Coordinates of C-alpha atoms and ligand atoms in Angstrom, one line a residue:
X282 CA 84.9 -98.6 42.7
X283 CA 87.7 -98.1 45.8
X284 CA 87.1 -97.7 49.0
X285 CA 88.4 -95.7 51.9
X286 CA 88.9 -97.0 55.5
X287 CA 86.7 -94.9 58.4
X288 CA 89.6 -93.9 60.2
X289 CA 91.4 -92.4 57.6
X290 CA 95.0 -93.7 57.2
X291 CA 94.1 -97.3 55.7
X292 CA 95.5 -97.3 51.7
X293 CA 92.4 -97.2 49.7
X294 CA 91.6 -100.6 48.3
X295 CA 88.9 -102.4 45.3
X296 CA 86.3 -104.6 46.1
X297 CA 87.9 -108.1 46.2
X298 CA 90.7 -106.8 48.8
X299 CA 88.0 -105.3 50.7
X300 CA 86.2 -108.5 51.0
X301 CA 89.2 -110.2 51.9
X302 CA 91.0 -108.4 54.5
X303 CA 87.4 -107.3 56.3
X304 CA 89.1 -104.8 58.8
X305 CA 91.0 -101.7 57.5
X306 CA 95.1 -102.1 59.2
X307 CA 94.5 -98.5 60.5
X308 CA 91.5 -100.3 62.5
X309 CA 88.8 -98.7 60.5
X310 CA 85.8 -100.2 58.2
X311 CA 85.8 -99.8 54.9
X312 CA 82.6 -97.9 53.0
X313 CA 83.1 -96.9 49.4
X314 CA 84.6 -93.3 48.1
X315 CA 81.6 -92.4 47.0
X316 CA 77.8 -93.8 47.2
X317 CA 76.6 -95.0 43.9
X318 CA 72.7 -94.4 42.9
X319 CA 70.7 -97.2 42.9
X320 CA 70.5 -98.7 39.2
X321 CA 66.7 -99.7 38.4
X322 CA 64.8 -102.6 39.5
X323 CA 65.1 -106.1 38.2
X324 CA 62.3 -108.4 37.3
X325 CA 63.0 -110.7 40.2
X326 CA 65.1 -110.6 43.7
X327 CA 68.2 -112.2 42.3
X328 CA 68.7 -109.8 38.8
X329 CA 67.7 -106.2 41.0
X330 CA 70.5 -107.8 43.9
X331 CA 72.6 -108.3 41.0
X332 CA 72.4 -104.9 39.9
X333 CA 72.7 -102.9 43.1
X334 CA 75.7 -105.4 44.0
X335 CA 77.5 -104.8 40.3
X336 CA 77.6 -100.7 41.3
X337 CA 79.4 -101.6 44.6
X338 CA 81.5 -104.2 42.8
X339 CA 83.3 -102.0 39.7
X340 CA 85.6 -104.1 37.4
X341 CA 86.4 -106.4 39.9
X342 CA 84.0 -109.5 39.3
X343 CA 82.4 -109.4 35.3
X344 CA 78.6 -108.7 35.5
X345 CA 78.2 -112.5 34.3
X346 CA 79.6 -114.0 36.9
X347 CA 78.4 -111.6 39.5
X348 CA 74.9 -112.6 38.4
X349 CA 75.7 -116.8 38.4
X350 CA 77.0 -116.4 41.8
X351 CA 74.3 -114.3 43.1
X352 CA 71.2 -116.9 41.5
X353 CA 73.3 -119.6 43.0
X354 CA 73.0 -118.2 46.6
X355 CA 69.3 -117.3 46.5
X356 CA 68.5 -120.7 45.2
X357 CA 68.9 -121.8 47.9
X358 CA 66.2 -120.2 49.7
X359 CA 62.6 -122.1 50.3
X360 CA 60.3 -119.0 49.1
X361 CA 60.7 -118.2 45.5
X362 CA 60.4 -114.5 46.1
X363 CA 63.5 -115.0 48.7
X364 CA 62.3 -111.6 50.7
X365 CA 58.8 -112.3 50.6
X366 CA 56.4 -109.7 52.2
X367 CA 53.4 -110.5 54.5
X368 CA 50.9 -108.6 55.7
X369 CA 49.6 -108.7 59.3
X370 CA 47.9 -105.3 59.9
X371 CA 46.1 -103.2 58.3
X372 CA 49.4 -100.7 57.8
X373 CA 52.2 -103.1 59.3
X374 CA 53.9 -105.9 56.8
X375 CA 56.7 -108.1 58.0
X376 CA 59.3 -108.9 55.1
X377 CA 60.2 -112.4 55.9
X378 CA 64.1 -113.2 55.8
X379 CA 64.3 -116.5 57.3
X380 CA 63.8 -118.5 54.2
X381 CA 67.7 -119.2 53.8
X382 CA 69.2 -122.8 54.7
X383 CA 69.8 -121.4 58.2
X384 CA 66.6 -119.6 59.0
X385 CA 68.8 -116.3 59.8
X386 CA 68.5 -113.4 58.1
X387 CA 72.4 -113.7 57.9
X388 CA 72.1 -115.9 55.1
X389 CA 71.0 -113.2 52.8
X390 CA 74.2 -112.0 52.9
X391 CA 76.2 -114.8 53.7
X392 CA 75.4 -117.6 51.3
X393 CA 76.6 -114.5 48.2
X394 CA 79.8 -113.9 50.5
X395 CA 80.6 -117.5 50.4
X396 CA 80.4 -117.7 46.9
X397 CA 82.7 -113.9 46.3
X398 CA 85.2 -115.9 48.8
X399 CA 85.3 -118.0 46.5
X400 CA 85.6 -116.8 43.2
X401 CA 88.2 -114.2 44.2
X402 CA 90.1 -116.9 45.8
X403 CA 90.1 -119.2 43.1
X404 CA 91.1 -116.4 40.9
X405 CA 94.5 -115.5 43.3
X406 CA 95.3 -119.1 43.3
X407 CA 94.4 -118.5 47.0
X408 CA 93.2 -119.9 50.2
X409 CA 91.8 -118.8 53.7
X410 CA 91.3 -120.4 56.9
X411 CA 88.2 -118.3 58.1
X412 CA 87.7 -118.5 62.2
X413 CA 85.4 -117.0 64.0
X414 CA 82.8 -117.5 67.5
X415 CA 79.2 -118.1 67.7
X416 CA 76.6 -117.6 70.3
X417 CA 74.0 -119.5 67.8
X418 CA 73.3 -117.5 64.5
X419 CA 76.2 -116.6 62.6
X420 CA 78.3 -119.4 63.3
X421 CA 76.0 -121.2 61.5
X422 CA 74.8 -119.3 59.1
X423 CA 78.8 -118.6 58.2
X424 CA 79.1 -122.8 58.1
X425 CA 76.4 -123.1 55.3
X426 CA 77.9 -120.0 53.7
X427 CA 81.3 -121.9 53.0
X428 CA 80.7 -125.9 53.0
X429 CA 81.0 -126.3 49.4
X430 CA 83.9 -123.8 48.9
X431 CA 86.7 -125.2 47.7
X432 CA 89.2 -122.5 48.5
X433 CA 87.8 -122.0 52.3
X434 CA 88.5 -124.0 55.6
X435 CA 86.4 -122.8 58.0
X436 CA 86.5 -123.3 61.7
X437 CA 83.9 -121.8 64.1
X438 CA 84.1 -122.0 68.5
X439 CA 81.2 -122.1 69.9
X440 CA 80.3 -122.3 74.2
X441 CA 79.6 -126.3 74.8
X442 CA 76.3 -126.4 75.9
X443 CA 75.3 -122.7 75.8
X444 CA 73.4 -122.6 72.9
X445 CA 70.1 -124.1 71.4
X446 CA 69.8 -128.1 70.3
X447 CA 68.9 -126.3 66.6
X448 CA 71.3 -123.8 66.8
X449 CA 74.1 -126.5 67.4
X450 CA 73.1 -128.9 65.2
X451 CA 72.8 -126.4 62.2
X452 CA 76.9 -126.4 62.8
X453 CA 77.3 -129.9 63.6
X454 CA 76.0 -132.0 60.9
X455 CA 77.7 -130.4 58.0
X456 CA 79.0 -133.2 56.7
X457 CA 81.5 -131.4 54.6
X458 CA 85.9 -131.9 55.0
X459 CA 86.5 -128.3 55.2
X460 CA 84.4 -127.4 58.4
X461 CA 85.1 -127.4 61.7
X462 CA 83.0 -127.0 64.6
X463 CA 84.4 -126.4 67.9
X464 CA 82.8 -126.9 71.3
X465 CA 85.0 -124.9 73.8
X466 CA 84.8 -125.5 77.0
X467 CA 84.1 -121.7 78.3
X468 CA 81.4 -118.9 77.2
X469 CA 81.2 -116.9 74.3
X470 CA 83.4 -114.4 75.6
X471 CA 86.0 -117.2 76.1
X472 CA 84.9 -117.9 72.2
X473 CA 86.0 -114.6 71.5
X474 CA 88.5 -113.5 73.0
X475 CA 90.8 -117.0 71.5
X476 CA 89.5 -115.7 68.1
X477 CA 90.8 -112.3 68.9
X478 CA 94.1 -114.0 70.0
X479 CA 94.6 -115.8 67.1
X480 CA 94.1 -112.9 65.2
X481 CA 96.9 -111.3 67.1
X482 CA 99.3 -114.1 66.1
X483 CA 101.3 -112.5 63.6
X484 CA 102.6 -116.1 62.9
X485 CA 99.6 -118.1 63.0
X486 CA 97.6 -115.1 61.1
X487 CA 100.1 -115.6 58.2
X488 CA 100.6 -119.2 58.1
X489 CA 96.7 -120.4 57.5
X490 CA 96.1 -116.6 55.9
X491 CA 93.4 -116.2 58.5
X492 CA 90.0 -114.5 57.5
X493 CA 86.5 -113.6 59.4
X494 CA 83.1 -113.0 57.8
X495 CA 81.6 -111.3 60.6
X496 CA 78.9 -108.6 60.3
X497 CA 81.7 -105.9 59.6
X498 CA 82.6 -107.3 56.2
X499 CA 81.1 -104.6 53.7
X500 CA 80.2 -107.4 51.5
X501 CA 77.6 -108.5 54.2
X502 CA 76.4 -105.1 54.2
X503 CA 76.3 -104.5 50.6
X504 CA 73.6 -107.4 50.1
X505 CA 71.7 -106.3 53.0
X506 CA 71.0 -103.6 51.0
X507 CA 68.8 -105.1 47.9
X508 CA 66.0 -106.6 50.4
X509 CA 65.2 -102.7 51.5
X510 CA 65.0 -101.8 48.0
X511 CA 62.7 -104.7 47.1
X512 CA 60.4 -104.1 49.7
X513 CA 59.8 -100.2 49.2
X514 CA 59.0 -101.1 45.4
X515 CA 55.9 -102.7 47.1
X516 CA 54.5 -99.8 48.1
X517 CA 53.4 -96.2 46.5
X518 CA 54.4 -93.9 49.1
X519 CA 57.7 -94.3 50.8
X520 CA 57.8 -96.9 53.6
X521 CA 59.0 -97.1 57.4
X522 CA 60.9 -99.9 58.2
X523 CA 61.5 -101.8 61.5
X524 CA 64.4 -103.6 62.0
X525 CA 65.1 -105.4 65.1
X526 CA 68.9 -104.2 65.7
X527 CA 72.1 -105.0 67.3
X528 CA 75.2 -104.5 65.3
X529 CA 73.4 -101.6 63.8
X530 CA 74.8 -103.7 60.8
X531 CA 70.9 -104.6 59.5
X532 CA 69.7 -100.8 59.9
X533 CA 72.9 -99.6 58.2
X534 CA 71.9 -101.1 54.9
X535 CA 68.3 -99.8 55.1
X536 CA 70.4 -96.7 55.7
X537 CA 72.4 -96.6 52.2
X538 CA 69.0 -97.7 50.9
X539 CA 67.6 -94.9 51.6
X540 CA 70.0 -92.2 51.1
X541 CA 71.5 -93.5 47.5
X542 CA 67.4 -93.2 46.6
X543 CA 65.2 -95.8 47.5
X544 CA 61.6 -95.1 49.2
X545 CA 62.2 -95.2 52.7
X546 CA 60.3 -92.5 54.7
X547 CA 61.7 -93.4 58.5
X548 CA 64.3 -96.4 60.6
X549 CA 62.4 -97.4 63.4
X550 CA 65.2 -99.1 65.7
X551 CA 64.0 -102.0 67.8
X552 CA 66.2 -103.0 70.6
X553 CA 65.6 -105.8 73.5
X554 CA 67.1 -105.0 77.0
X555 CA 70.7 -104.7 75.2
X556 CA 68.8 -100.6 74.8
X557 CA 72.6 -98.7 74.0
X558 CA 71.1 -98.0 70.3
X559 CA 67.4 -97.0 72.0
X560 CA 69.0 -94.8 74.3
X561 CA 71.1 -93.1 71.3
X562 CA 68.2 -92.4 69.5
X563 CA 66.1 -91.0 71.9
X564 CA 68.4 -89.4 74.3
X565 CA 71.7 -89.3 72.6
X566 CA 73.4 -91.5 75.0
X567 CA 75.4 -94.2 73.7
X568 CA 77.3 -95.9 77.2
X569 CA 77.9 -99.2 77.2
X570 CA 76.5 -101.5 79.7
X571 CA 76.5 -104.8 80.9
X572 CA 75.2 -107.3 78.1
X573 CA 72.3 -109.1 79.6
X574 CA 71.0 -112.1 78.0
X575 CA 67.4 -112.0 76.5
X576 CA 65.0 -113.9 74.6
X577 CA 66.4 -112.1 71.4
X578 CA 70.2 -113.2 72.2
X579 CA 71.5 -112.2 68.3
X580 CA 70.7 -108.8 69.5
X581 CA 72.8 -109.0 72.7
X582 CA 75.2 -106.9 72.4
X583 CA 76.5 -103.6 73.5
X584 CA 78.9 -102.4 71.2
X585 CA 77.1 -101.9 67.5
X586 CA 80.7 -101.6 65.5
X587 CA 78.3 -101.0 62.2
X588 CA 77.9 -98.2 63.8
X589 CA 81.5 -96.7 63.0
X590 CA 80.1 -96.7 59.2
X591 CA 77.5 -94.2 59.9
X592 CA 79.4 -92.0 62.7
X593 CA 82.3 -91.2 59.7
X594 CA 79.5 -89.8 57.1
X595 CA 78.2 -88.1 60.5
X596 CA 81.7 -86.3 60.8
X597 CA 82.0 -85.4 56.9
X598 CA 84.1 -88.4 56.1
X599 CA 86.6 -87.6 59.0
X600 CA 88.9 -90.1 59.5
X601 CA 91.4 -89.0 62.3
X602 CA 88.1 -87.3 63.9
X603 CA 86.2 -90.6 63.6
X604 CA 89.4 -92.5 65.3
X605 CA 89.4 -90.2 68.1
X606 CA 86.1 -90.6 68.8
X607 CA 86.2 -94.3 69.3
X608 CA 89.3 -94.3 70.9
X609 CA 87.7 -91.6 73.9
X610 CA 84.4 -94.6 73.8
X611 CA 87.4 -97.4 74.0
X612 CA 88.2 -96.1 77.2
X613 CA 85.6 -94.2 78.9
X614 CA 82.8 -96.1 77.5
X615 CA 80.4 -93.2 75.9
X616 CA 80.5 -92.2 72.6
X617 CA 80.5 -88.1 72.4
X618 CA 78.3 -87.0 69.5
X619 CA 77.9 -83.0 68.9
X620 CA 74.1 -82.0 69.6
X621 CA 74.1 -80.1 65.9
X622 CA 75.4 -83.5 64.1
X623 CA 72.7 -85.5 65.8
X624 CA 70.3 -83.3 64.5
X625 CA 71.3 -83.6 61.5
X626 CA 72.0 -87.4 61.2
X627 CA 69.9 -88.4 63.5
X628 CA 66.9 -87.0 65.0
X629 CA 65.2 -87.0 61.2
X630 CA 65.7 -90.5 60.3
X631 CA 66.1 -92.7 63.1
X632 CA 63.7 -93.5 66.0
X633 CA 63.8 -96.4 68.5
X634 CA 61.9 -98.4 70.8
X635 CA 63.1 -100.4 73.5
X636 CA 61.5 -104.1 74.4
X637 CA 62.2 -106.5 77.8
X638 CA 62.0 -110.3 77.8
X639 CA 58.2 -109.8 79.0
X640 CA 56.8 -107.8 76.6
X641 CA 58.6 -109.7 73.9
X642 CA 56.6 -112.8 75.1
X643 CA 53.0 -110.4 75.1
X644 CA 53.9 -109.2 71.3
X645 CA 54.2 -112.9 70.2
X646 CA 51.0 -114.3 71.9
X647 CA 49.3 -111.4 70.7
X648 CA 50.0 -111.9 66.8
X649 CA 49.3 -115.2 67.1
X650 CA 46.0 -114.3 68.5
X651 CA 45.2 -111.4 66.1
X652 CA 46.7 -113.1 63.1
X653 CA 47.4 -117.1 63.3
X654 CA 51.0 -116.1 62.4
X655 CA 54.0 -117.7 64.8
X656 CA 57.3 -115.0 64.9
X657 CA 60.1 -115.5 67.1
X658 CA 61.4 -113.1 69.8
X659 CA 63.6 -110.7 67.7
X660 CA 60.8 -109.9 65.1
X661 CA 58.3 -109.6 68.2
X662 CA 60.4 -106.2 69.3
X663 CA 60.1 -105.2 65.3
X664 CA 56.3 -105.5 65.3
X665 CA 55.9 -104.2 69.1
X666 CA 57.9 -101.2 68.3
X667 CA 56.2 -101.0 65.4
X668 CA 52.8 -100.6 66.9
X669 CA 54.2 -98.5 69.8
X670 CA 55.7 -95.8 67.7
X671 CA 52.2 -95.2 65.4
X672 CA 52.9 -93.2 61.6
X673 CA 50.9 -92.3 59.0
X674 CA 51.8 -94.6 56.3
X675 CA 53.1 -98.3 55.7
X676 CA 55.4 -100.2 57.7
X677 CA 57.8 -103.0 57.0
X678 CA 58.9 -104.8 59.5
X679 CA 61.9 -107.0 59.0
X680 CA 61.6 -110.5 60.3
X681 CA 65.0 -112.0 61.3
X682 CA 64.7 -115.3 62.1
X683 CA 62.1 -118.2 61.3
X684 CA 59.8 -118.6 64.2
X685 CA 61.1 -122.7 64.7
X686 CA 64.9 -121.3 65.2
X687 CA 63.7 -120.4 68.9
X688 CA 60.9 -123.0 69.7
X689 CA 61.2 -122.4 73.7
X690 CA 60.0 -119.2 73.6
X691 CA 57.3 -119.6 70.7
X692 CA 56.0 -122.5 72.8
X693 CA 56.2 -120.4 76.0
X694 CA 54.0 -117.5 74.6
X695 CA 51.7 -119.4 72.6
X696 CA 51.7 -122.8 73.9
X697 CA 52.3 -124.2 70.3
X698 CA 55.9 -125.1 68.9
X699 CA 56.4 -124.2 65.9
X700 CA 58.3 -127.0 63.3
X701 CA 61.2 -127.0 61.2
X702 CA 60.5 -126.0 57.4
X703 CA 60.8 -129.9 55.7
X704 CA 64.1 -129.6 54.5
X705 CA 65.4 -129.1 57.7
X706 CA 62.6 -131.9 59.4
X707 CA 65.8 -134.6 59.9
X708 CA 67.9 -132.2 61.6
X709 CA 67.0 -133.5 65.2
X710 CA 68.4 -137.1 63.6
X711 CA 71.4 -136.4 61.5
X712 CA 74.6 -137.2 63.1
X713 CA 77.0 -134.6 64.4
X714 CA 80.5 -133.9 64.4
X715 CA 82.3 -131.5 66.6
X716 CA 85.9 -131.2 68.2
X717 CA 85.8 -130.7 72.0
X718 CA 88.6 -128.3 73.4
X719 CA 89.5 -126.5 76.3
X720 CA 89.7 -122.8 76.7
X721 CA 93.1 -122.6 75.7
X722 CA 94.7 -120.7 72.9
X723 CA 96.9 -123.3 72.7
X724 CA 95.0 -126.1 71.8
X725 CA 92.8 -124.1 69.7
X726 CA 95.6 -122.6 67.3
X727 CA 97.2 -125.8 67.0
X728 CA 93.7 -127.2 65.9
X729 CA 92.9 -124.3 63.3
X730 CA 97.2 -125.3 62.4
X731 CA 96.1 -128.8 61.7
X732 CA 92.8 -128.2 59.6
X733 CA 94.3 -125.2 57.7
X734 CA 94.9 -126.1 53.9
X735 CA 96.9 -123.0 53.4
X736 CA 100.6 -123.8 52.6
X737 CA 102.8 -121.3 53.3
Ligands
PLP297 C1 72.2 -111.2 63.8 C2 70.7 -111.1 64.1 C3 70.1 -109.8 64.4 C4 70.9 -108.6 64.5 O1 71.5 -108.1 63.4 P1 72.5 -106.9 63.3 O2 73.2 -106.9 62.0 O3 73.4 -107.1 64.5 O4 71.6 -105.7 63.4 C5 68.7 -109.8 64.6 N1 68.0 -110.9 64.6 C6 68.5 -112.1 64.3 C7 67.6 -113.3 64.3 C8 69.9 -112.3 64.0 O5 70.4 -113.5 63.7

């Protein structure tokens, strides 16, 4: 299996590279050279993930360890089933991906992307220092990912005192010597843009052999991919699915899903305020706007770079057409797609529905009321959308976080707030451990300098 970068000059590389380096050089994001059929179903989550991962994998990782590393992640997870499906509605399910150690559906993807780190890694005789920045979620869900990897120091920057008391402490009281939670004194953006720096440092980037796992690795998207399948076996007719969106990195997986030949009749796209996906869909508008922050922050963003992914199949695997197309949304902040190739791509698979803060609130009091069942604020746009946009047949709605990861709003719709699974009842008590640092690039890099194991 090799894959080619979306913009078209990148050298084609294997799996194990591509999990590596995450970003092409040429800029691009790597998809494979050709889409592999889905292999049949397992008898349980872990062997059918193990299968559809081994077709995106080749020679590079032996089917034996593939599958060790692979039951090793999802035993993790609380629910035996790990994507367990729930129905709420006479034709509405949600699939429940929040069992993971960090409530996120991130860790579906993250806790086998750890463990491929890992074993490549220790293969090369090799070592990363992965950074990154976190508004809440992935920072966190990254942390868990990597705190018994040997071959991985892991340092993530996150805003002091911008995000939630669970969301911190999910980072904070890993007790493990390799990682390294930062509170910067700044916002996310600030976050950001020292990661981006340091990633800019030539120097730096080489001497602790820096890495990200952000939502752009194709190894994230690759195991997003099995919990579509799994659900769609559920039903007899092909299902819709909902999937509260904002990366477009979620609803690209149910994308491959469905075109390599799983049972998926429509994407239903639900978006908060943060609409630049909604508007898309609908009106084939994608400008960028202002982020605003909303009671579904891991969708608060304006710039779904999954996106890119999808946009190079749209343009018949045209790289230097691809590139220019970004590069004209770079700098004039609308994406151009040609009325025929929406049509096409588009208008046939993907609809989209757009929730505010308000609404959000409604949709969570109201299941609550009709069905005794707490969600939290992203997976309130999934089922909202879900009952705004009617169809004929089943719907699955994907639920992205566990309903205790954002207590304030829970409590605020429904006057109850919802509790911590047990294993994560002490969290409130353990003891943290954090670095404070300024916003300054640097303090930072010679922080990420001193943790780095890599010798070079
Ligand atoms: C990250 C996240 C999302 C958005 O996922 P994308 O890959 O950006 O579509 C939605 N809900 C929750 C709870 C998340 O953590």
């Amino acid at each position: 299996m090799r894959y080619v970068s979306t913009r078209g000059t990148a050298p084609e590389l294997g799996f194990s590279d591509v999990l590596l380096s995450g970003l092409a050089s040429d800029g691009g994001l790597y998809v494979p050279t050709e889409w592999p059929t889905l292999p049949a179903a397992g008898d349980d989550y872990s062997s059918t993930a193990t299968s559809i991962m081994a077709t995106y994998i080749g020679d590079d990782i032996s089917a034996e360890v593939l599958e060790a590393i692979v039951r090793d992640a999802y035993a993790t997870f609380r629910h035996p089933e790990v994507a367990p499906l729930v129905q709420i509605e006479d034709d509405l399910w949600i699939q429940e991906l929040f069992h993971g150690p960090t409530l996120a559906f991130k860790d579906l993807a993250l806790q086998v992307v750890g463990r491929l780190f890992d074993h490549v890694l220790a293969e090369r005789s090799d070592r990363v220092t992965i950074i990154g920045a976190t508004s809440g979620d992935t920072g966190s869900a990254a942390i868990d990912a990597v705190k018994s990897c040997d071959n991985v120091d892991i340092v993530i920057l996150y805003p002091r005192g911008r995000t939630s008391d669970v969301q911190r402490r999910q980072m904070t009281t890993v007790d493990s010597p390799n990682v390294h939670a930062v509170a910067v004194d700044g916002t996310f953006d600030d976050c950001q843009d020292l990661v981006k720096a340091m990633f800019a440092d030539e120097q730096l980037r080489r001497d602790c052999n820096l890495s990200a796992v952000n939502s752009i690795n194709w190894a994230r998207v690759m195991a997003q991919i099995v919990y579509y399948v799994t659900a769609s076996q559920a039903f007899a007719e092909p299902a819709r699915f909902c999937v509260p969106t904002g990366n477009f990195g979620n609803v690209l997986a149910g994308w491959i899903a469905k075109s390599t030949g799983a049972s998926i009749d429509h994407l239903l796209i639900a978006s908060n305020a943060n609409d630049i996906l909604a508007r898309f869909v609908n009106d084939r508008d994608m400008s960028a706007t202002e982020v605003v922050p909303t009671l579904s922050p891991s969708m608060d963003i304006q710039v779904s770079s999954n996106f890119e992914r999808l946009l190079f199949e749209m343009n018949n695997r045209n790289g230097a057409r691809t590139a220019e197309q970004l590069q004209h949304f770079r700098s004039s902040g609308a994406l151009e797609v040609e009325e025929a190739n929406f049509r096409t791509w588009i208008s046939p698979t993907f609809s989209a529905e757009r929730l505010d803060d308000e609404e959000t609130l409604a949709e969570i009091s109201r299941v609550y009321r009709d069905s005794g069942m707490l969600i939290d604020p992203h997976t309130a746009t999934g089922t909202a959308a879900a009952r705004r946009s009617r169809s004929n047949g089943a719907t699955v709605c994907l639920s992205t976080a566990h309903p205790a990861k954002f207590p304030d709003a829970v409590e605020k719709a429904t006057g109850i707030r919802p509790e911590l699974p047990p294993e994560l009842g002490d969290l409130m008590e353990r003891s943290e451990r954090m670095t404070d640092l300024p916003a300054d690039l640097g303090a930072v890099s010679d922080f990420v300098r001193g943790v780095s194991r890599v010798s070079r």
